[in-house]
Amino acid sequence: MKKVYLAIVSILTAFSVSAQEGGPLTLSGYVDTYYFANFNKTTTNEGASGFERIFDQNANSFQVGLAQMMLTYQAGSVTGVMDIVVGNHADLGNYGNATSPLGSTSTALAIKQAYMTWAANDVLSFTAGQFGTNVGYEVIDAPANFNYSLSNLFGNGPFYHTGIKMDIAPADNFAFMVGLNNGLDSKDDNNKPKGFMGQVYLAPTDGWDLYLNYFGTNEGSKDDKANYSWFDITTSYQVTDDLLIGINAVPYGAFKTETSTQKWSGAALYVNGSVSEKLGLGVRAEYFDNSEGGIYLADFNNTGSGEGAAVTSLTLTASIDITDHLMFKPEFRFDKYKTDSGSMWLTDEDGAYTKDSQSTLGGALIFHF
């Protein structure tokens, strides 16, 4: 462990000198810490599935979320990216891989992204390695999202892929991408078939960005079919300089085997506005329906039945720029769960499943550079 630490320090020192001298290397990253009080008086924001709050899972406790360091080096037409993370959310963001680069069962040091991009010309580029998914409105990095807690659509979608993709951008208002990868949230593949990803980007008018996404993968064994598929729509419109409206929707998601099909769907509306140069306010309203239990939001902790749930969520967030590199995000969130059987989804202060809703109030400090 000490050798790994010293190696990282040595690399950072060398890269820091290069960046200061104005070389082709850039260093960026962030650290975030949070505290959320759960009005159900529990110590966790999680419930029957373990995916109710995909990152900020601890309640009534000061927590470190994520510490990220991203190194980007450009050499002519090729760009290399090394994106390393540590902290609680590194474990959760590396979902699907039980072994970390350190060889333990914890991914407290995790590769978030590691890829290279070759720009063949002004229109065509190729990317290979491990990179973030094309699906969804939100991303893992806290400074890039307006809300601190992540949506149910994010928590029940892919996080990253390992593979290769091709981007073609023939015009400023039109582009598309296709790629092959090892499947759903995994650095390795468990079978011969590869996952397929695709995206079409349109900019119908100034300030309006529209992404049409698809991801599909067979996660079954040699003789079994276990197909996941997502159709995802992500769009945002800059109404004015101070007002942004965004929508993320999954009109159809499905898990298909030889004998059954379990579907899910959902949508989230984002409205973010600038009150002043240093203060912004935003609301996210979301409905996510996984009643059939096709994806992660399914009951394996309470009844063990694998029953899914539908959840209605409302999140109110403020974003305060304390300095150019430090922001504070106070946030209130309410979630209400509904199951076909009427089973309770969340725990009370005694750890019993007696609640079908929860409210949390707290905030996060985020240092970014």
Short mmCIF file of C-alpha atoms in Angstrom, two decimals:
data_model
loop_
_atom_site.label_atom_id
_atom_site.label_comp_id
_atom_site.label_asym_id
_atom_site.label_seq_id
_atom_site.Cartn_x
_atom_site.Cartn_y
_atom_site.Cartn_z
CA MET A 1 0.00 0.00 0.00
CA LYS A 2 2.84 2.39 0.86
CA LYS A 3 4.52 1.68 -2.48
CA VAL A 4 1.29 2.46 -4.33
CA TYR A 5 0.93 5.74 -2.42
CA LEU A 6 4.54 6.80 -3.14
CA ALA A 7 4.13 5.96 -6.81
CA ILE A 8 1.00 8.09 -7.05
CA VAL A 9 2.76 11.02 -5.33
CA SER A 10 5.72 10.73 -7.70
CA ILE A 11 3.49 10.69 -10.77
CA LEU A 12 1.46 13.66 -9.52
CA THR A 13 4.62 15.68 -8.85
CA ALA A 14 5.90 15.12 -12.37
CA PHE A 15 2.52 15.90 -13.93
CA SER A 16 2.10 19.02 -11.78
CA VAL A 17 5.36 20.47 -13.08
CA SER A 18 4.33 19.75 -16.68
CA ALA A 19 0.91 21.38 -16.19
CA GLN A 20 2.42 24.48 -14.59
CA GLU A 21 4.78 24.90 -17.52
CA GLY A 22 1.84 25.06 -19.91
CA GLY A 23 2.33 21.61 -21.46
CA PRO A 24 -0.32 19.42 -23.10
CA LEU A 25 -1.25 17.92 -19.71
CA THR A 26 -4.24 19.06 -17.64
CA LEU A 27 -5.14 18.01 -14.10
CA SER A 28 -8.67 18.36 -12.77
CA GLY A 29 -10.75 16.86 -10.00
CA TYR A 30 -12.86 17.39 -6.92
CA VAL A 31 -13.58 16.32 -3.35
CA ASP A 32 -17.07 16.27 -1.83
CA THR A 33 -18.39 15.67 1.66
CA TYR A 34 -22.01 15.54 2.78
CA TYR A 35 -24.46 15.23 5.68
CA PHE A 36 -28.13 14.30 5.33
CA ALA A 37 -30.63 13.89 8.15
CA ASN A 38 -33.29 11.27 7.46
CA PHE A 39 -36.65 12.17 9.03
CA ASN A 40 -37.38 8.46 9.53
CA LYS A 41 -34.57 8.58 12.14
CA THR A 42 -32.61 5.80 10.45
CA THR A 43 -28.88 5.68 9.76
CA THR A 44 -29.37 4.85 6.08
CA ASN A 45 -31.17 6.31 3.10
CA GLU A 46 -31.42 2.81 1.65
CA GLY A 47 -34.37 0.42 1.75
CA ALA A 48 -35.51 -2.90 0.39
CA SER A 49 -33.33 -2.87 -2.71
CA GLY A 50 -30.12 -1.05 -1.76
CA PHE A 51 -30.54 1.25 -4.79
CA GLU A 52 -32.87 3.87 -3.32
CA ARG A 53 -30.01 6.39 -3.06
CA ILE A 54 -27.26 5.18 -5.30
CA PHE A 55 -24.47 7.31 -3.77
CA ASP A 56 -25.44 9.26 -0.62
CA GLN A 57 -26.55 6.15 1.23
CA ASN A 58 -25.55 7.12 4.79
CA ALA A 59 -27.90 9.21 6.92
CA ASN A 60 -27.28 11.29 10.05
CA SER A 61 -23.52 10.92 9.56
CA PHE A 62 -20.78 13.11 8.08
CA GLN A 63 -19.45 11.32 5.01
CA VAL A 64 -16.80 11.69 2.34
CA GLY A 65 -18.42 11.08 -1.02
CA LEU A 66 -15.75 10.99 -3.68
CA ALA A 67 -12.26 12.29 -4.34
CA GLN A 68 -11.49 12.40 -8.04
CA MET A 69 -8.31 13.10 -9.99
CA MET A 70 -8.42 13.21 -13.79
CA LEU A 71 -5.31 13.53 -15.92
CA THR A 72 -5.68 14.42 -19.59
CA TYR A 73 -2.75 14.43 -22.01
CA GLN A 74 -2.96 15.46 -25.65
CA ALA A 75 -0.32 14.37 -28.13
CA GLY A 76 -1.25 15.54 -31.60
CA SER A 77 -4.47 13.88 -32.70
CA VAL A 78 -4.54 11.50 -29.72
CA THR A 79 -5.86 12.30 -26.24
CA GLY A 80 -5.37 10.02 -23.24
CA VAL A 81 -7.46 10.21 -20.06
CA MET A 82 -6.79 8.64 -16.66
CA ASP A 83 -9.66 9.25 -14.23
CA ILE A 84 -9.02 7.80 -10.75
CA VAL A 85 -11.39 8.01 -7.76
CA VAL A 86 -11.29 7.13 -4.06
CA GLY A 87 -13.90 7.25 -1.31
CA ASN A 88 -17.29 5.69 -0.55
CA HIS A 89 -18.75 6.57 -3.91
CA ALA A 90 -15.79 4.98 -5.67
CA ASP A 91 -17.06 1.61 -4.42
CA LEU A 92 -20.59 2.36 -5.59
CA GLY A 93 -19.58 3.92 -8.92
CA ASN A 94 -17.46 0.86 -9.65
CA TYR A 95 -20.53 -1.36 -9.24
CA GLY A 96 -20.12 -4.72 -10.92
CA ASN A 97 -16.42 -5.14 -10.12
CA ALA A 98 -15.70 -6.71 -6.74
CA THR A 99 -11.91 -6.43 -6.97
CA SER A 100 -10.11 -3.08 -7.01
CA PRO A 101 -6.73 -2.26 -8.58
CA LEU A 102 -5.30 -2.89 -5.10
CA GLY A 103 -6.53 -6.48 -5.23
CA SER A 104 -8.87 -6.31 -2.24
CA THR A 105 -12.64 -6.79 -2.11
CA SER A 106 -13.09 -3.02 -1.80
CA THR A 107 -12.85 -0.62 -4.70
CA ALA A 108 -11.80 2.28 -2.47
CA LEU A 109 -9.28 3.01 -5.23
CA ALA A 110 -11.11 2.63 -8.53
CA ILE A 111 -10.60 3.37 -12.20
CA LYS A 112 -13.53 5.56 -13.14
CA GLN A 113 -12.32 6.11 -16.69
CA ALA A 114 -9.20 5.18 -18.62
CA TYR A 115 -9.38 5.68 -22.35
CA MET A 116 -7.74 7.11 -25.44
CA THR A 117 -9.36 9.07 -28.26
CA TRP A 118 -7.93 9.38 -31.75
CA ALA A 119 -9.32 12.22 -33.87
CA ALA A 120 -8.87 10.83 -37.38
CA ASN A 121 -10.08 14.15 -38.81
CA ASP A 122 -12.44 17.00 -37.94
CA VAL A 123 -15.47 14.73 -38.32
CA LEU A 124 -14.43 11.24 -37.22
CA SER A 125 -12.95 10.02 -33.91
CA PHE A 126 -12.45 6.68 -32.16
CA THR A 127 -12.37 6.04 -28.40
CA ALA A 128 -11.13 2.85 -26.73
CA GLY A 129 -10.89 1.83 -23.08
CA GLN A 130 -13.21 2.38 -20.12
CA PHE A 131 -15.51 5.40 -20.39
CA GLY A 132 -18.74 6.79 -18.97
CA THR A 133 -22.05 5.64 -20.40
CA ASN A 134 -23.99 7.51 -23.07
CA VAL A 135 -27.26 6.84 -21.23
CA GLY A 136 -28.80 9.42 -18.89
CA TYR A 137 -28.93 13.10 -17.95
CA GLU A 138 -26.77 13.00 -14.82
CA VAL A 139 -23.17 11.89 -14.33
CA ILE A 140 -21.09 10.50 -11.47
CA ASP A 141 -19.20 13.77 -10.87
CA ALA A 142 -20.90 15.93 -8.22
CA PRO A 143 -19.76 19.34 -9.60
CA ALA A 144 -21.33 18.59 -12.99
CA ASN A 145 -24.86 17.92 -11.63
CA PHE A 146 -27.09 20.63 -10.23
CA ASN A 147 -28.69 18.28 -7.67
CA TYR A 148 -26.34 16.50 -5.28
CA SER A 149 -28.33 13.30 -4.75
CA LEU A 150 -28.70 11.31 -7.94
CA SER A 151 -31.92 10.36 -9.71
CA ASN A 152 -33.51 6.93 -9.77
CA LEU A 153 -32.97 6.89 -13.53
CA PHE A 154 -29.24 7.32 -12.91
CA GLY A 155 -29.13 4.68 -10.17
CA ASN A 156 -30.90 2.12 -12.35
CA GLY A 157 -28.91 2.75 -15.50
CA PRO A 158 -25.43 1.77 -16.65
CA PHE A 159 -22.52 3.76 -15.17
CA TYR A 160 -19.69 2.96 -17.55
CA HIS A 161 -18.57 0.69 -20.39
CA THR A 162 -15.32 -0.96 -21.47
CA GLY A 163 -14.96 -1.19 -25.21
CA ILE A 164 -14.61 0.93 -28.33
CA LYS A 165 -16.84 3.55 -29.93
CA MET A 166 -16.89 5.71 -33.04
CA ASP A 167 -18.13 9.32 -33.08
CA ILE A 168 -19.07 11.10 -36.31
CA ALA A 169 -19.97 14.81 -36.23
CA PRO A 170 -20.64 16.04 -39.78
CA ALA A 171 -22.24 19.28 -38.55
CA ASP A 172 -22.45 21.41 -35.40
CA ASN A 173 -26.11 20.48 -34.93
CA PHE A 174 -25.89 16.77 -35.79
CA ALA A 175 -23.69 13.88 -34.65
CA PHE A 176 -23.95 10.19 -33.92
CA MET A 177 -22.04 7.47 -32.10
CA VAL A 178 -21.94 3.67 -32.21
CA GLY A 179 -19.88 1.30 -30.10
CA LEU A 180 -19.28 -2.19 -28.76
CA ASN A 181 -18.46 -3.01 -25.14
CA ASN A 182 -18.22 -5.77 -22.55
CA GLY A 183 -21.75 -5.18 -21.32
CA LEU A 184 -23.39 -3.72 -18.24
CA ASP A 185 -21.07 -2.09 -15.68
CA SER A 186 -18.17 -4.48 -16.02
CA LYS A 187 -14.54 -4.29 -17.02
CA ASP A 188 -14.76 -7.94 -18.13
CA ASP A 189 -17.25 -9.88 -20.23
CA ASN A 190 -18.96 -12.98 -18.89
CA ASN A 191 -19.91 -14.31 -22.32
CA LYS A 192 -19.10 -14.01 -26.03
CA PRO A 193 -21.80 -11.49 -27.16
CA LYS A 194 -20.89 -7.82 -26.85
CA GLY A 195 -23.03 -4.93 -25.67
CA PHE A 196 -24.10 -2.36 -28.27
CA MET A 197 -24.39 1.37 -27.67
CA GLY A 198 -25.67 4.10 -29.93
CA GLN A 199 -26.46 7.80 -29.76
CA VAL A 200 -27.87 10.47 -32.06
CA TYR A 201 -27.29 14.13 -31.18
CA LEU A 202 -29.45 16.93 -32.55
CA ALA A 203 -29.50 20.66 -31.90
CA PRO A 204 -32.84 21.78 -33.39
CA THR A 205 -32.20 25.41 -32.46
CA ASP A 206 -29.79 27.54 -30.44
CA GLY A 207 -29.79 26.49 -26.80
CA TRP A 208 -31.61 23.20 -27.39
CA ASP A 209 -29.64 19.93 -27.17
CA LEU A 210 -31.28 16.55 -27.78
CA TYR A 211 -29.71 13.09 -27.31
CA LEU A 212 -31.39 9.84 -28.36
CA ASN A 213 -29.60 6.91 -26.70
CA TYR A 214 -29.69 3.14 -26.86
CA PHE A 215 -27.83 0.46 -24.94
CA GLY A 216 -28.36 -3.29 -25.12
CA THR A 217 -26.45 -6.29 -23.78
CA ASN A 218 -26.81 -10.03 -23.22
CA GLU A 219 -25.59 -10.84 -19.70
CA GLY A 220 -26.57 -14.49 -19.79
CA SER A 221 -24.36 -17.57 -19.74
CA LYS A 222 -23.54 -19.62 -22.82
CA ASP A 223 -26.92 -21.34 -22.96
CA ASP A 224 -29.11 -18.63 -21.38
CA LYS A 225 -30.52 -15.36 -22.65
CA ALA A 226 -30.53 -12.42 -20.25
CA ASN A 227 -30.93 -9.31 -22.36
CA TYR A 228 -30.99 -5.78 -20.96
CA SER A 229 -32.02 -2.89 -23.18
CA TRP A 230 -32.51 0.85 -22.67
CA PHE A 231 -34.07 3.51 -24.86
CA ASP A 232 -33.12 6.84 -23.31
CA ILE A 233 -33.97 10.44 -24.19
CA THR A 234 -31.97 13.32 -22.74
CA THR A 235 -32.67 16.93 -23.64
CA SER A 236 -32.08 20.42 -22.26
CA TYR A 237 -33.13 23.88 -23.36
CA GLN A 238 -31.49 27.11 -22.25
CA VAL A 239 -34.63 29.25 -22.10
CA THR A 240 -32.74 32.36 -20.98
CA ASP A 241 -29.26 33.04 -19.65
CA ASP A 242 -30.66 32.33 -16.16
CA LEU A 243 -33.09 29.47 -16.80
CA LEU A 244 -32.44 25.90 -17.97
CA ILE A 245 -35.06 23.19 -18.45
CA GLY A 246 -34.03 19.55 -18.86
CA ILE A 247 -35.79 16.23 -19.33
CA ASN A 248 -34.54 12.67 -19.01
CA ALA A 249 -36.85 9.82 -20.00
CA VAL A 250 -36.62 6.07 -20.40
CA PRO A 251 -39.80 5.25 -22.35
CA TYR A 252 -38.83 1.58 -22.47
CA GLY A 253 -36.35 -0.53 -20.57
CA ALA A 254 -36.52 -4.30 -20.38
CA PHE A 255 -34.89 -7.43 -19.03
CA LYS A 256 -35.72 -10.42 -21.22
CA THR A 257 -35.06 -14.11 -20.62
CA GLU A 258 -36.28 -17.15 -22.51
CA THR A 259 -39.46 -17.23 -20.43
CA SER A 260 -40.26 -13.67 -19.31
CA THR A 261 -39.95 -9.94 -19.95
CA GLN A 262 -39.75 -7.42 -17.11
CA LYS A 263 -40.04 -3.78 -18.12
CA TRP A 264 -39.31 -0.43 -16.48
CA SER A 265 -39.73 3.22 -17.46
CA GLY A 266 -39.43 6.68 -15.99
CA ALA A 267 -38.99 10.40 -16.52
CA ALA A 268 -37.43 13.32 -14.70
CA LEU A 269 -37.96 17.06 -15.15
CA TYR A 270 -35.20 19.52 -14.22
CA VAL A 271 -35.69 23.25 -13.79
CA ASN A 272 -32.58 25.20 -12.78
CA GLY A 273 -32.31 28.97 -12.44
CA SER A 274 -29.71 31.56 -11.47
CA VAL A 275 -30.87 33.96 -8.78
CA SER A 276 -27.55 35.81 -8.74
CA GLU A 277 -23.99 35.32 -9.89
CA LYS A 278 -23.29 33.04 -6.93
CA LEU A 279 -26.70 31.51 -6.16
CA GLY A 280 -28.77 29.04 -8.15
CA LEU A 281 -31.97 27.17 -7.34
CA GLY A 282 -33.19 23.96 -8.92
CA VAL A 283 -35.93 21.38 -8.69
CA ARG A 284 -36.04 17.79 -9.97
CA ALA A 285 -39.37 15.98 -10.19
CA GLU A 286 -39.15 12.30 -11.09
CA TYR A 287 -41.31 9.22 -11.50
CA PHE A 288 -39.64 5.84 -11.94
CA ASP A 289 -41.64 2.63 -12.39
CA ASN A 290 -39.90 -0.68 -11.85
CA SER A 291 -42.97 -2.49 -10.55
CA GLU A 292 -42.09 -5.58 -12.59
CA GLY A 293 -38.65 -5.83 -11.00
CA GLY A 294 -36.69 -5.74 -14.24
CA ILE A 295 -33.80 -3.63 -12.99
CA TYR A 296 -32.01 -2.86 -9.70
CA LEU A 297 -34.85 -1.28 -7.68
CA ALA A 298 -36.21 -4.63 -6.48
CA ASP A 299 -36.83 -6.03 -3.00
CA PHE A 300 -34.07 -8.40 -1.93
CA ASN A 301 -33.62 -7.06 1.62
CA ASN A 302 -37.11 -6.99 3.15
CA THR A 303 -39.16 -9.90 1.81
CA GLY A 304 -36.49 -11.27 -0.51
CA SER A 305 -39.12 -11.60 -3.21
CA GLY A 306 -37.42 -9.52 -5.89
CA GLU A 307 -40.64 -7.49 -6.20
CA GLY A 308 -40.15 -4.10 -7.86
CA ALA A 309 -41.50 -0.72 -6.89
CA ALA A 310 -42.61 2.58 -8.36
CA VAL A 311 -41.20 5.73 -6.77
CA THR A 312 -42.20 9.38 -6.97
CA SER A 313 -39.44 11.81 -6.00
CA LEU A 314 -39.06 15.55 -5.52
CA THR A 315 -35.67 17.18 -4.93
CA LEU A 316 -35.06 20.85 -4.13
CA THR A 317 -31.46 22.06 -4.32
CA ALA A 318 -29.60 25.33 -3.96
CA SER A 319 -26.12 25.83 -5.40
CA ILE A 320 -23.99 28.45 -3.65
CA ASP A 321 -20.55 29.41 -4.98
CA ILE A 322 -18.57 30.26 -1.86
CA THR A 323 -15.41 30.77 -3.91
CA ASP A 324 -14.42 29.98 -7.50
CA HIS A 325 -13.48 26.47 -6.38
CA LEU A 326 -15.82 25.75 -3.44
CA MET A 327 -19.57 25.25 -3.65
CA PHE A 328 -22.23 24.39 -1.09
CA LYS A 329 -25.38 22.51 -2.08
CA PRO A 330 -28.14 22.40 0.56
CA GLU A 331 -30.85 19.95 -0.47
CA PHE A 332 -34.25 18.56 0.52
CA ARG A 333 -35.52 15.33 -1.02
CA PHE A 334 -38.77 13.39 -0.69
CA ASP A 335 -39.35 9.85 -2.05
CA LYS A 336 -42.52 7.77 -1.88
CA TYR A 337 -42.54 4.08 -2.86
CA LYS A 338 -45.44 1.94 -4.01
CA THR A 339 -45.53 -1.82 -4.56
CA ASP A 340 -48.23 -4.04 -6.06
CA SER A 341 -48.34 -6.11 -2.87
CA GLY A 342 -48.46 -3.09 -0.56
CA SER A 343 -45.25 -4.10 1.23
CA MET A 344 -43.27 -1.42 3.04
CA TRP A 345 -40.04 -0.32 1.40
CA LEU A 346 -38.12 1.67 4.03
CA THR A 347 -37.04 1.16 7.63
CA ASP A 348 -37.82 3.07 10.81
CA GLU A 349 -35.40 3.85 13.66
CA ASP A 350 -35.67 0.24 14.89
CA GLY A 351 -34.69 -1.17 11.50
CA ALA A 352 -38.17 -2.54 10.78
CA TYR A 353 -39.76 -2.08 7.35
CA THR A 354 -42.70 0.12 8.34
CA LYS A 355 -42.29 3.13 6.00
CA ASP A 356 -43.26 3.74 2.39
CA SER A 357 -41.70 7.22 2.14
CA GLN A 358 -38.73 9.20 3.40
CA SER A 359 -37.60 12.82 3.56
CA THR A 360 -33.99 13.92 3.91
CA LEU A 361 -32.48 17.34 4.53
CA GLY A 362 -28.82 18.25 4.43
CA GLY A 363 -26.14 19.41 2.10
CA ALA A 364 -22.77 18.85 0.46
CA LEU A 365 -19.55 20.82 0.26
CA ILE A 366 -17.72 20.35 -3.04
CA PHE A 367 -14.17 21.54 -3.78
CA HIS A 368 -13.37 21.40 -7.49
CA PHE A 369 -10.44 22.44 -9.63
#
